[in-house]
PDB file of C-alpha atoms in Angstrom:
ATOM      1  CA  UNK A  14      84.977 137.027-179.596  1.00 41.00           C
ATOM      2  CA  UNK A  15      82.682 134.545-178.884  1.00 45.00           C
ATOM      3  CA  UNK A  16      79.204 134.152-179.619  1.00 46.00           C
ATOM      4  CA  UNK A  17      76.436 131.852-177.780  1.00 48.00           C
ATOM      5  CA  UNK A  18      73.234 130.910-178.788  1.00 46.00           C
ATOM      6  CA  UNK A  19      71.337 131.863-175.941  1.00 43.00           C
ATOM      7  CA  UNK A  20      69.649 135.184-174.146  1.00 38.00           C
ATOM      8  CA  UNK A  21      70.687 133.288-170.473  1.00 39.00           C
ATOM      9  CA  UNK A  22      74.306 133.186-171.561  1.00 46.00           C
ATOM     10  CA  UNK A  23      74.822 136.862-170.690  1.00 40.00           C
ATOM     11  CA  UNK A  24      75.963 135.643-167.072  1.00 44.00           C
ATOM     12  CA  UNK A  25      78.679 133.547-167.746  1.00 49.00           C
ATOM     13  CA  UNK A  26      79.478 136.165-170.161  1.00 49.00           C
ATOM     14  CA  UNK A  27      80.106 138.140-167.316  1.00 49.00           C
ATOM     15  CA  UNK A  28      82.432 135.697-165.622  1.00 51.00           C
ATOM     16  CA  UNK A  29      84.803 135.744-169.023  1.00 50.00           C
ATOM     17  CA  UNK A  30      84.645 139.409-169.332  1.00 50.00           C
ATOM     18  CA  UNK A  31      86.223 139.262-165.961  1.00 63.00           C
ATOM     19  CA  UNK A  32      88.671 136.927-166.563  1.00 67.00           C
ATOM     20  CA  UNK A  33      89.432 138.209-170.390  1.00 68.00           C
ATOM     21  CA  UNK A  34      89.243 141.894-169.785  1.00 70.00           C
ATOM     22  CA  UNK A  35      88.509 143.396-173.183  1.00 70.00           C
ATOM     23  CA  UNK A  36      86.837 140.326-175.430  1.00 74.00           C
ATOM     24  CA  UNK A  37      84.244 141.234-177.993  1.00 79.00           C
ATOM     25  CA  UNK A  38      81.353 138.951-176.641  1.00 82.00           C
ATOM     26  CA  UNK A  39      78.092 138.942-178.624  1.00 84.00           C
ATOM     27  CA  UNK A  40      75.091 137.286-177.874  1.00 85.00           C
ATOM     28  CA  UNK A  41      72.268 136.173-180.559  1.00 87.00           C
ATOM     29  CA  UNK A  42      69.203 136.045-179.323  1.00 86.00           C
ATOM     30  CA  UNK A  43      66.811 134.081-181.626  1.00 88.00           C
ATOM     31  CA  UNK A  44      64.232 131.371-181.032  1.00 87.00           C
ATOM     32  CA  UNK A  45      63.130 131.858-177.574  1.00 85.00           C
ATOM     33  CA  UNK A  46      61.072 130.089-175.397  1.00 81.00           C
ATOM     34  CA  UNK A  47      58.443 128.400-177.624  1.00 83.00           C
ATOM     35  CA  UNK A  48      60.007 129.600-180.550  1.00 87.00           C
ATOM     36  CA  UNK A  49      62.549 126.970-179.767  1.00 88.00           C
ATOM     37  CA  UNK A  50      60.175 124.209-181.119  1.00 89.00           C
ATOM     38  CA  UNK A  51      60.719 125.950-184.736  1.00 94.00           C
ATOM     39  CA  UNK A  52      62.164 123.373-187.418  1.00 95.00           C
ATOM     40  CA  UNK A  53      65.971 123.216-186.442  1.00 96.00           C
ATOM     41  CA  UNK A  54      66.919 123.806-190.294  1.00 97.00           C
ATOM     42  CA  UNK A  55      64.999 126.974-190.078  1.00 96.00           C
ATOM     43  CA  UNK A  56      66.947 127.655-186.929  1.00 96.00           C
ATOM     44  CA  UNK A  57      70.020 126.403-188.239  1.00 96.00           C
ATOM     45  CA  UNK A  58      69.857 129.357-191.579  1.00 96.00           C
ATOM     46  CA  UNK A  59      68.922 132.015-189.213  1.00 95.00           C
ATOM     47  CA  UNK A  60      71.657 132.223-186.787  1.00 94.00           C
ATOM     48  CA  UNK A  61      73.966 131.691-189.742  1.00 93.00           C
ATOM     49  CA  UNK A  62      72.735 134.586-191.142  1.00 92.00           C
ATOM     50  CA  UNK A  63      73.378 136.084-187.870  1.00 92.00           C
ATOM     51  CA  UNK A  64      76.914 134.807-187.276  1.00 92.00           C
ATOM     52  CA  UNK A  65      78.008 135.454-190.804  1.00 91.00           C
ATOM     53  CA  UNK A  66      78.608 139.086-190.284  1.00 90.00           C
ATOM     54  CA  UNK A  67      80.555 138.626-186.640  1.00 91.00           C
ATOM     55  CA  UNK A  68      82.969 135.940-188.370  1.00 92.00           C
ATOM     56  CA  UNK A  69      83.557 138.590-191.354  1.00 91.00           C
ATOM     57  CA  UNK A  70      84.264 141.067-188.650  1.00 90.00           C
ATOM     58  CA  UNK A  71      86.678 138.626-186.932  1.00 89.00           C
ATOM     59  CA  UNK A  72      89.286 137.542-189.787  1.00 89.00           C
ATOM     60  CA  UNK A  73      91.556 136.210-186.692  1.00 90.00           C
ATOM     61  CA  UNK A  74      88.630 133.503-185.355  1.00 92.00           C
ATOM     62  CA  UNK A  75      85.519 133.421-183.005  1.00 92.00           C
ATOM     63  CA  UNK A  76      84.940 131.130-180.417  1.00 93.00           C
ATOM     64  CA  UNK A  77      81.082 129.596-180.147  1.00 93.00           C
ATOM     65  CA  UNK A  78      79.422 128.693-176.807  1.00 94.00           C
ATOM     66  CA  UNK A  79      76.365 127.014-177.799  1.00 94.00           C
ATOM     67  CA  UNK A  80      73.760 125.553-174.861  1.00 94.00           C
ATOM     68  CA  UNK A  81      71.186 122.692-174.719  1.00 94.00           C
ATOM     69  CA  UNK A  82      69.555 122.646-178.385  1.00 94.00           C
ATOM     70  CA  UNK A  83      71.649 125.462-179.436  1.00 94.00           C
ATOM     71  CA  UNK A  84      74.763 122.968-179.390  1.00 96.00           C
ATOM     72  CA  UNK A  85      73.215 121.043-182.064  1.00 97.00           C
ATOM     73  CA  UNK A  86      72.438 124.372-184.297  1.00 96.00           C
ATOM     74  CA  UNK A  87      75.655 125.338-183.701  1.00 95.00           C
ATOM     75  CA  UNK A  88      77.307 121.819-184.687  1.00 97.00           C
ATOM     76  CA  UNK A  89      74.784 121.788-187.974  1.00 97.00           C
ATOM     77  CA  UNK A  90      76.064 125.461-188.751  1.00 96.00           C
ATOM     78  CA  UNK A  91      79.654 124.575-188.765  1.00 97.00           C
ATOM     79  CA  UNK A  92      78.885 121.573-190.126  1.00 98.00           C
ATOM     80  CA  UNK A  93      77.195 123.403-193.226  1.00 97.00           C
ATOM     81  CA  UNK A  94      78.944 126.286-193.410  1.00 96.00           C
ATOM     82  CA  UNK A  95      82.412 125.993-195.576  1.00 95.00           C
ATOM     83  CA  UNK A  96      84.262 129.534-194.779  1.00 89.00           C
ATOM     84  CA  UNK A  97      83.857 128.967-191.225  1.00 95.00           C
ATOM     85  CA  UNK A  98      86.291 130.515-188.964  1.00 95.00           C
ATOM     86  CA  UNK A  99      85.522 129.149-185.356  1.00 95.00           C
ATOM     87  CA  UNK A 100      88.396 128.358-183.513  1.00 95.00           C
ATOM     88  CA  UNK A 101      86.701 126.438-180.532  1.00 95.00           C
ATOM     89  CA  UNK A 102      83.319 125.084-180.241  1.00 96.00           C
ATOM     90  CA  UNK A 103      82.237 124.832-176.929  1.00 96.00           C
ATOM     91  CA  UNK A 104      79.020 122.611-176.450  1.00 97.00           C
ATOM     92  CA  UNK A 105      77.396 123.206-172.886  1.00 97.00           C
ATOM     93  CA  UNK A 106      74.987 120.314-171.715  1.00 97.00           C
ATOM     94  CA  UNK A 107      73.629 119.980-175.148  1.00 97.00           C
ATOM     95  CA  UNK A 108      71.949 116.415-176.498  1.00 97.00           C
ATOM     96  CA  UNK A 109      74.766 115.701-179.435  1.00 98.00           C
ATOM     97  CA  UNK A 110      73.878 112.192-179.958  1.00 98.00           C
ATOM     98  CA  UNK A 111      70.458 112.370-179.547  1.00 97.00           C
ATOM     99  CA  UNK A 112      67.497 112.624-176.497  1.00 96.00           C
ATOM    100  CA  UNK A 113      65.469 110.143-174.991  1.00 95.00           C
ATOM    101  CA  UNK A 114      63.845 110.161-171.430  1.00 85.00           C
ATOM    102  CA  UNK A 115      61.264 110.847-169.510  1.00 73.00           C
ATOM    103  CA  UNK A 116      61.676 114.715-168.456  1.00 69.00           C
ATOM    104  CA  UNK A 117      59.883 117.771-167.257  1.00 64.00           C
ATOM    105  CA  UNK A 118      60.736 118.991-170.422  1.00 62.00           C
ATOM    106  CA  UNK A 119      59.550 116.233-172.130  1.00 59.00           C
ATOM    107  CA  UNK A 120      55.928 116.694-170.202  1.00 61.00           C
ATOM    108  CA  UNK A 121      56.271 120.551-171.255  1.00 58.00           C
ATOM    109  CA  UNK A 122      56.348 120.001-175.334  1.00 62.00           C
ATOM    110  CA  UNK A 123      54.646 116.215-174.941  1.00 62.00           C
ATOM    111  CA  UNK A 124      52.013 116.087-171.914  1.00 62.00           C
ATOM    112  CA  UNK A 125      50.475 112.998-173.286  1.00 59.00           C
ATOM    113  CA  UNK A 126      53.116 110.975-173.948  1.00 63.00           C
ATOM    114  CA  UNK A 127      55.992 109.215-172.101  1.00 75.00           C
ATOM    115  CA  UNK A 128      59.221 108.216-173.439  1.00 83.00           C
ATOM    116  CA  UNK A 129      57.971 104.993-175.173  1.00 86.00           C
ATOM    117  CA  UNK A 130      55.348 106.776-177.075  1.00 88.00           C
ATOM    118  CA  UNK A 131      56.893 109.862-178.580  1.00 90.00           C
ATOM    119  CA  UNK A 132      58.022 108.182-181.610  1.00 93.00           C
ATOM    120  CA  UNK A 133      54.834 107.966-182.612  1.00 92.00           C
ATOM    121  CA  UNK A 134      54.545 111.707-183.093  1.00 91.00           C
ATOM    122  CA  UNK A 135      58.044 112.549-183.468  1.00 93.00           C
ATOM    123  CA  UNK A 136      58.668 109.966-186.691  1.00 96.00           C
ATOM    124  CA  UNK A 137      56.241 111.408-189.067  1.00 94.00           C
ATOM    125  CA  UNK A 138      56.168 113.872-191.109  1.00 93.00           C
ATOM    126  CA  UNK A 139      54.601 116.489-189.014  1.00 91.00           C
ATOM    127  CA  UNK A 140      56.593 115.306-186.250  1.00 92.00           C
ATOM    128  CA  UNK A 141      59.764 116.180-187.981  1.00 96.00           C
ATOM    129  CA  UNK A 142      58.558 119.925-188.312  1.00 94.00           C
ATOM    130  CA  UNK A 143      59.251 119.777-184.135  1.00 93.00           C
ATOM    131  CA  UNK A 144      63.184 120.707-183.348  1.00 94.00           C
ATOM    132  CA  UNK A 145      63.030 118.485-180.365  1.00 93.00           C
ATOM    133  CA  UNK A 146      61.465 115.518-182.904  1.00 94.00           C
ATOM    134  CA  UNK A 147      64.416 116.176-184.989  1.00 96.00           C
ATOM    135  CA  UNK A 148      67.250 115.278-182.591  1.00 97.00           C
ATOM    136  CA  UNK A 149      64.532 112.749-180.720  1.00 96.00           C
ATOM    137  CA  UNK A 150      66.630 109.596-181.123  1.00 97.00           C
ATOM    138  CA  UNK A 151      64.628 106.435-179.538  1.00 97.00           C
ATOM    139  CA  UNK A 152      66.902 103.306-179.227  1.00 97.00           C
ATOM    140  CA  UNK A 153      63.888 100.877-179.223  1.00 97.00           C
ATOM    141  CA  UNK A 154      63.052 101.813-182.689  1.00 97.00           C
ATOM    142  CA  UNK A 155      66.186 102.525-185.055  1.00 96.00           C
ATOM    143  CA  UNK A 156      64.553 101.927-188.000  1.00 96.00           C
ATOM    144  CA  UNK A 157      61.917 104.405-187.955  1.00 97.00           C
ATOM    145  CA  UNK A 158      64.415 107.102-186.858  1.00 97.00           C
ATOM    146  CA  UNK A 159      66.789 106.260-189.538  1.00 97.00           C
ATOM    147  CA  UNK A 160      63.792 106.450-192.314  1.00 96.00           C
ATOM    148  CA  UNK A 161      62.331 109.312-190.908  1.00 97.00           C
ATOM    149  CA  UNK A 162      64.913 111.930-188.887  1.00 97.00           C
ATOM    150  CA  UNK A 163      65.729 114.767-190.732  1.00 96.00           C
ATOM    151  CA  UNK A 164      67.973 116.445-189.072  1.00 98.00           C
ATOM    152  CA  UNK A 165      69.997 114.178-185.920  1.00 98.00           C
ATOM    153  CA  UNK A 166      70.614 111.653-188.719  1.00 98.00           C
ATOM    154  CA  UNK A 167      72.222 113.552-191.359  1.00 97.00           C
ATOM    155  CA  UNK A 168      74.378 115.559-188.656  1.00 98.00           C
ATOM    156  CA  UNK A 169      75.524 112.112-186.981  1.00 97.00           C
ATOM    157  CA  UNK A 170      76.022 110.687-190.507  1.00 96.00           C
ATOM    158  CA  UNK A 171      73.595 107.827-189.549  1.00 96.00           C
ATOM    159  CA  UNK A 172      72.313 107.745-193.060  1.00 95.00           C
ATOM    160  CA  UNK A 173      74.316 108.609-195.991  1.00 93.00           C
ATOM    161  CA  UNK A 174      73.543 112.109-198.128  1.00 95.00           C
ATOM    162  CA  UNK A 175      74.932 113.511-200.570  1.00 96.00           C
ATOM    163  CA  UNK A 176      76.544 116.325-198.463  1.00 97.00           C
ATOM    164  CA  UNK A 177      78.478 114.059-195.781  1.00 97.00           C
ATOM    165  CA  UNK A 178      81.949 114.248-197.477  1.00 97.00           C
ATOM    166  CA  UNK A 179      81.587 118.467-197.681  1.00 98.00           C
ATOM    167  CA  UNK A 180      80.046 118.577-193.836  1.00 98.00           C
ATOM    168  CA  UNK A 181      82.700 116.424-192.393  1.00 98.00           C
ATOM    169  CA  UNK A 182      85.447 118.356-194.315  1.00 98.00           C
ATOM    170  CA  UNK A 183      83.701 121.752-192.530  1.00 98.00           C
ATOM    171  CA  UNK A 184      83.304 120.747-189.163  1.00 98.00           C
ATOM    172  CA  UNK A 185      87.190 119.559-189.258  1.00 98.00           C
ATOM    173  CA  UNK A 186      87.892 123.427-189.533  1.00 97.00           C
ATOM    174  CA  UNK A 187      87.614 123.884-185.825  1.00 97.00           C
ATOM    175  CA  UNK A 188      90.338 123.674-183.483  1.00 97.00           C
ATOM    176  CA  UNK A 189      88.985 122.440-180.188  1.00 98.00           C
ATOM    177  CA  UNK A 190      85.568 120.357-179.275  1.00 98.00           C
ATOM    178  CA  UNK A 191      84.939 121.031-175.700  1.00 98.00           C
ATOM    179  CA  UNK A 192      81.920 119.118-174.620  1.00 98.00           C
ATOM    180  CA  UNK A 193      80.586 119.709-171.172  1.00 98.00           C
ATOM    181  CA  UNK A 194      78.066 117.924-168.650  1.00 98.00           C
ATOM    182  CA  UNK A 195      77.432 116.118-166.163  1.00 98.00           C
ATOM    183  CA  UNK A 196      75.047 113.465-164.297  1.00 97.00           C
ATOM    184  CA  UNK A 197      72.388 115.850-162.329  1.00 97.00           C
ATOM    185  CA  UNK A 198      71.655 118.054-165.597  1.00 96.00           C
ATOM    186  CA  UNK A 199      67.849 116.417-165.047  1.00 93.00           C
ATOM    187  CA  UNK A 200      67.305 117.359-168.694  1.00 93.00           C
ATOM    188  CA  UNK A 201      69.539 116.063-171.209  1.00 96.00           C
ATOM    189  CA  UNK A 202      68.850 112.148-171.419  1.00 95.00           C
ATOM    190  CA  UNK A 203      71.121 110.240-171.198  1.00 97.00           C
ATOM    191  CA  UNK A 204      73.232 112.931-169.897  1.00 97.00           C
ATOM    192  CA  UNK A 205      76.444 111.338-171.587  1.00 98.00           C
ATOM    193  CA  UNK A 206      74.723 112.523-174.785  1.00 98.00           C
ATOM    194  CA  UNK A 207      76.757 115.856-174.023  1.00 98.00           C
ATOM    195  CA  UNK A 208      79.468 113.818-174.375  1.00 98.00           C
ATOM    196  CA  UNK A 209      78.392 111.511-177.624  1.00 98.00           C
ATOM    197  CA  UNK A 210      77.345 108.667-175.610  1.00 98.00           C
ATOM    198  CA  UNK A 211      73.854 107.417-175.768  1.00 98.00           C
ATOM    199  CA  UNK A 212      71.637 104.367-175.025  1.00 98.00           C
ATOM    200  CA  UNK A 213      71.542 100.987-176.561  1.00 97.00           C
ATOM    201  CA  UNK A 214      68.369  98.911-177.057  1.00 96.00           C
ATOM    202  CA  UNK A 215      68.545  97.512-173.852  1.00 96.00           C
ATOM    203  CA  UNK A 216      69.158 101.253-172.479  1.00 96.00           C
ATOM    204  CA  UNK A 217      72.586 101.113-171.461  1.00 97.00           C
ATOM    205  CA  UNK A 218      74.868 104.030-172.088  1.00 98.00           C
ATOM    206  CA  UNK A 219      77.537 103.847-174.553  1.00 98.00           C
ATOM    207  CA  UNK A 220      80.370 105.794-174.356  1.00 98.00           C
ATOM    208  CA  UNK A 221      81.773 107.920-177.343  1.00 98.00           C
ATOM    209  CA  UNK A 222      84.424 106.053-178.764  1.00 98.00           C
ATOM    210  CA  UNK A 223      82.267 102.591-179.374  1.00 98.00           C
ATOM    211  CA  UNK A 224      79.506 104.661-181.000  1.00 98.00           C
ATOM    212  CA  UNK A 225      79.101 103.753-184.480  1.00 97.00           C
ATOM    213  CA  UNK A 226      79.317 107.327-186.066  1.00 98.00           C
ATOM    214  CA  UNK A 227      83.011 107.736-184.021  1.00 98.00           C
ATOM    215  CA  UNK A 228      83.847 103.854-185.525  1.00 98.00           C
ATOM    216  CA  UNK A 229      83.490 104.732-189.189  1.00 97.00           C
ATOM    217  CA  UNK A 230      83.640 108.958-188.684  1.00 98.00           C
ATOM    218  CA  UNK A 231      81.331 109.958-190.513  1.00 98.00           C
ATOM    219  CA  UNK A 232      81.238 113.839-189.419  1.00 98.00           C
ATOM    220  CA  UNK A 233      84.999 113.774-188.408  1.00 98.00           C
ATOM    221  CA  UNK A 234      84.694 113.018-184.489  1.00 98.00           C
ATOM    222  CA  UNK A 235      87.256 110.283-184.532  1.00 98.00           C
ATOM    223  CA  UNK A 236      89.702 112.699-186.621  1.00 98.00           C
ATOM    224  CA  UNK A 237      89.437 115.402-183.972  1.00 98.00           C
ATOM    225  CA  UNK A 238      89.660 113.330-181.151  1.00 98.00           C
ATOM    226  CA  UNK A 239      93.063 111.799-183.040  1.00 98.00           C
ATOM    227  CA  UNK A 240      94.359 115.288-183.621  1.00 97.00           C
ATOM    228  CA  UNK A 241      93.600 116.081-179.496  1.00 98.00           C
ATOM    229  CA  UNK A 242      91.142 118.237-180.100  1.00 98.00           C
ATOM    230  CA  UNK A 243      88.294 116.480-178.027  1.00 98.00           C
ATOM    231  CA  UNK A 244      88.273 117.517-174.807  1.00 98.00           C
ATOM    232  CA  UNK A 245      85.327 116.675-172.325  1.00 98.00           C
ATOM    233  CA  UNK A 246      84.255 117.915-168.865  1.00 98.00           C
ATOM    234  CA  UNK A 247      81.918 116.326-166.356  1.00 98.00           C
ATOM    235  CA  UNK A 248      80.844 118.595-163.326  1.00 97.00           C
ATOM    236  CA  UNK A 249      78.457 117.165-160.849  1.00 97.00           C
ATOM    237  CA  UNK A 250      75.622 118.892-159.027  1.00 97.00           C
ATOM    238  CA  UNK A 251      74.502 121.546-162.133  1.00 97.00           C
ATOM    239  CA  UNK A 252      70.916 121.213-163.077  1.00 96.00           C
ATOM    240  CA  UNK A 253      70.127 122.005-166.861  1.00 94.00           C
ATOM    241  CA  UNK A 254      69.292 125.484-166.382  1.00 91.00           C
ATOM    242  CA  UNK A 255      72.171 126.338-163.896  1.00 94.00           C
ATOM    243  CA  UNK A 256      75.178 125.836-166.483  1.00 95.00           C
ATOM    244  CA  UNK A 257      75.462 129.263-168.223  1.00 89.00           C
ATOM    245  CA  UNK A 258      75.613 130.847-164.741  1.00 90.00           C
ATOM    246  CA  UNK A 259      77.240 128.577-162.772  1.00 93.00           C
ATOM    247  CA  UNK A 260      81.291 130.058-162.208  1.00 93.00           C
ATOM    248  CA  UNK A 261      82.858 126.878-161.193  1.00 95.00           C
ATOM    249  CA  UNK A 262      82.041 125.325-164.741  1.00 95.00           C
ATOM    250  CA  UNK A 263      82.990 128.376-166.451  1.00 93.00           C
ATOM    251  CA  UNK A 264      86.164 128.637-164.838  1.00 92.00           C
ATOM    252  CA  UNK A 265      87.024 124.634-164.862  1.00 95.00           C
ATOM    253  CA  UNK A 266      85.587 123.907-168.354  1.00 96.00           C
ATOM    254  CA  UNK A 267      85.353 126.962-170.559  1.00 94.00           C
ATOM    255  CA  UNK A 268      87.874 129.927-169.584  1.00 91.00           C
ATOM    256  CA  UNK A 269      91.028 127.605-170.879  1.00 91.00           C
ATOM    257  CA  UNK A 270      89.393 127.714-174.380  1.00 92.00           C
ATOM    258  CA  UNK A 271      88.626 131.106-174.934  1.00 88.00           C
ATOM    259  CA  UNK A 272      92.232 132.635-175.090  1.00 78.00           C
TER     260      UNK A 272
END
């Protein structure tokens, strides 16, 4: 069984029903369309609520396929959720270490401001009441991220809480990361962010392993990737709102997984 945070995953559902003749599959659908822009903690405590029962029901393990934002809910569920019993965590195109670019999207929740002027909103109190303020990670101004986020930071383990010991220790329940993208998404920015890499001040993309939060593992990244448990796919030629349907990815970067 394997449940994915979004109403447009019901087509590659399809594909694995194929392929897996038989599998549960249950999709929640919460927090659509501009209900998306809901505080992610809110988000976060509702599709636990939601999940909760489906893992009770599945003593052997569920899978999660989580898209886009819903890869960050998902990581901040298992990340706060202690009798978690997801086997693999599948994160399609979804901005894990953070977003920052000039997008259609970005004109769609933002239409007067560009890339260099979000923080503005997004690192303020009000800001932070905006999901995509709360992953919004802006490499030409670290310090007011790290003072202000209230969500990205804590999940990365940029700033210390008191919960990062008991968060780390949760996410290391799952058995596989499977982090998928690729360079046309046209939505997540950078698009290695699917993959943990992300801009430095001067804008140049940083792979995984030399990001700071891998270095000292603070949520358990390093661990997992130590154990083998990391596993990444890059597909060319998908465009942000073509990866739940698109077969090819399904088949080269998610069917493996779900057995």
């Amino acid at each position: 069984m394997f449940p994915c945070l979004v109403k447009s995953c019901i087509s590659l559902f399809s594909s694995h029903v194929q392929v897996h003749p038989g599998t549960e599959v249950r999709v929640i659908d919460l927090y659509n369309n501009m209900s998306s822009l809901k505080p992610m903690w809110r988000q976060v405590t509702d599709f636990r609520k939601a999940i909760d029962s489906i893992m009770t029901n599945a003593p052997d393990g569920i899978h999660l396929i989580c898209f886009s934002q819903g890869g960050l809910i998902c990581r901040a569920l298992l990340s706060t959720t202690p009798s978690h019993n997801v086997h693999a965590f599948i994160s399609l195109s979804s901005p894990q270490a953070g977003q920052y670019g000039d997008t259609d999207y970005l004109k769609w929740v933002f239409p007067k401001h560009l890339k260099k002027t979000v923080f503005t909103f997004c690192y303020r109190r009000f800001g932070q009441k905006v999901s995509v303020c709360e992953y919004w990670n802006d490499p030409h101004h670290r310090f007011q991220y790290l003072q202000n986020n209230n969500f990205l930071s804590m999940l990365n383990g940029d700033i210390h809480h008191s919960n990062i010991k008991a968060w780390r220790e949760n996410f290391l329940r799952i058995r596989k990361l499977v982090l998928i993208g690729g360079p046309d998404d046209g939505v997540i920015t950078p698009w290695q962010s699917s993959h943990f890499g992300f801009y430095d001040s001067n804008e140049n993309v940083i792979e995984m392993r030399d990001q700071e939060f891998y270095r000292k593992d603070t949520f358990g990244l390093k661990t997992l990737d130590a154990r083998g448990d990391v596993w990444t796919c890059t597909q060319p030629e998908v465009k942000h709102v073509q990866w739940h349907s698109n077969y090819t990815v399904f088949m080269r970067c998610i069917e493996k997984w779900l057995t």
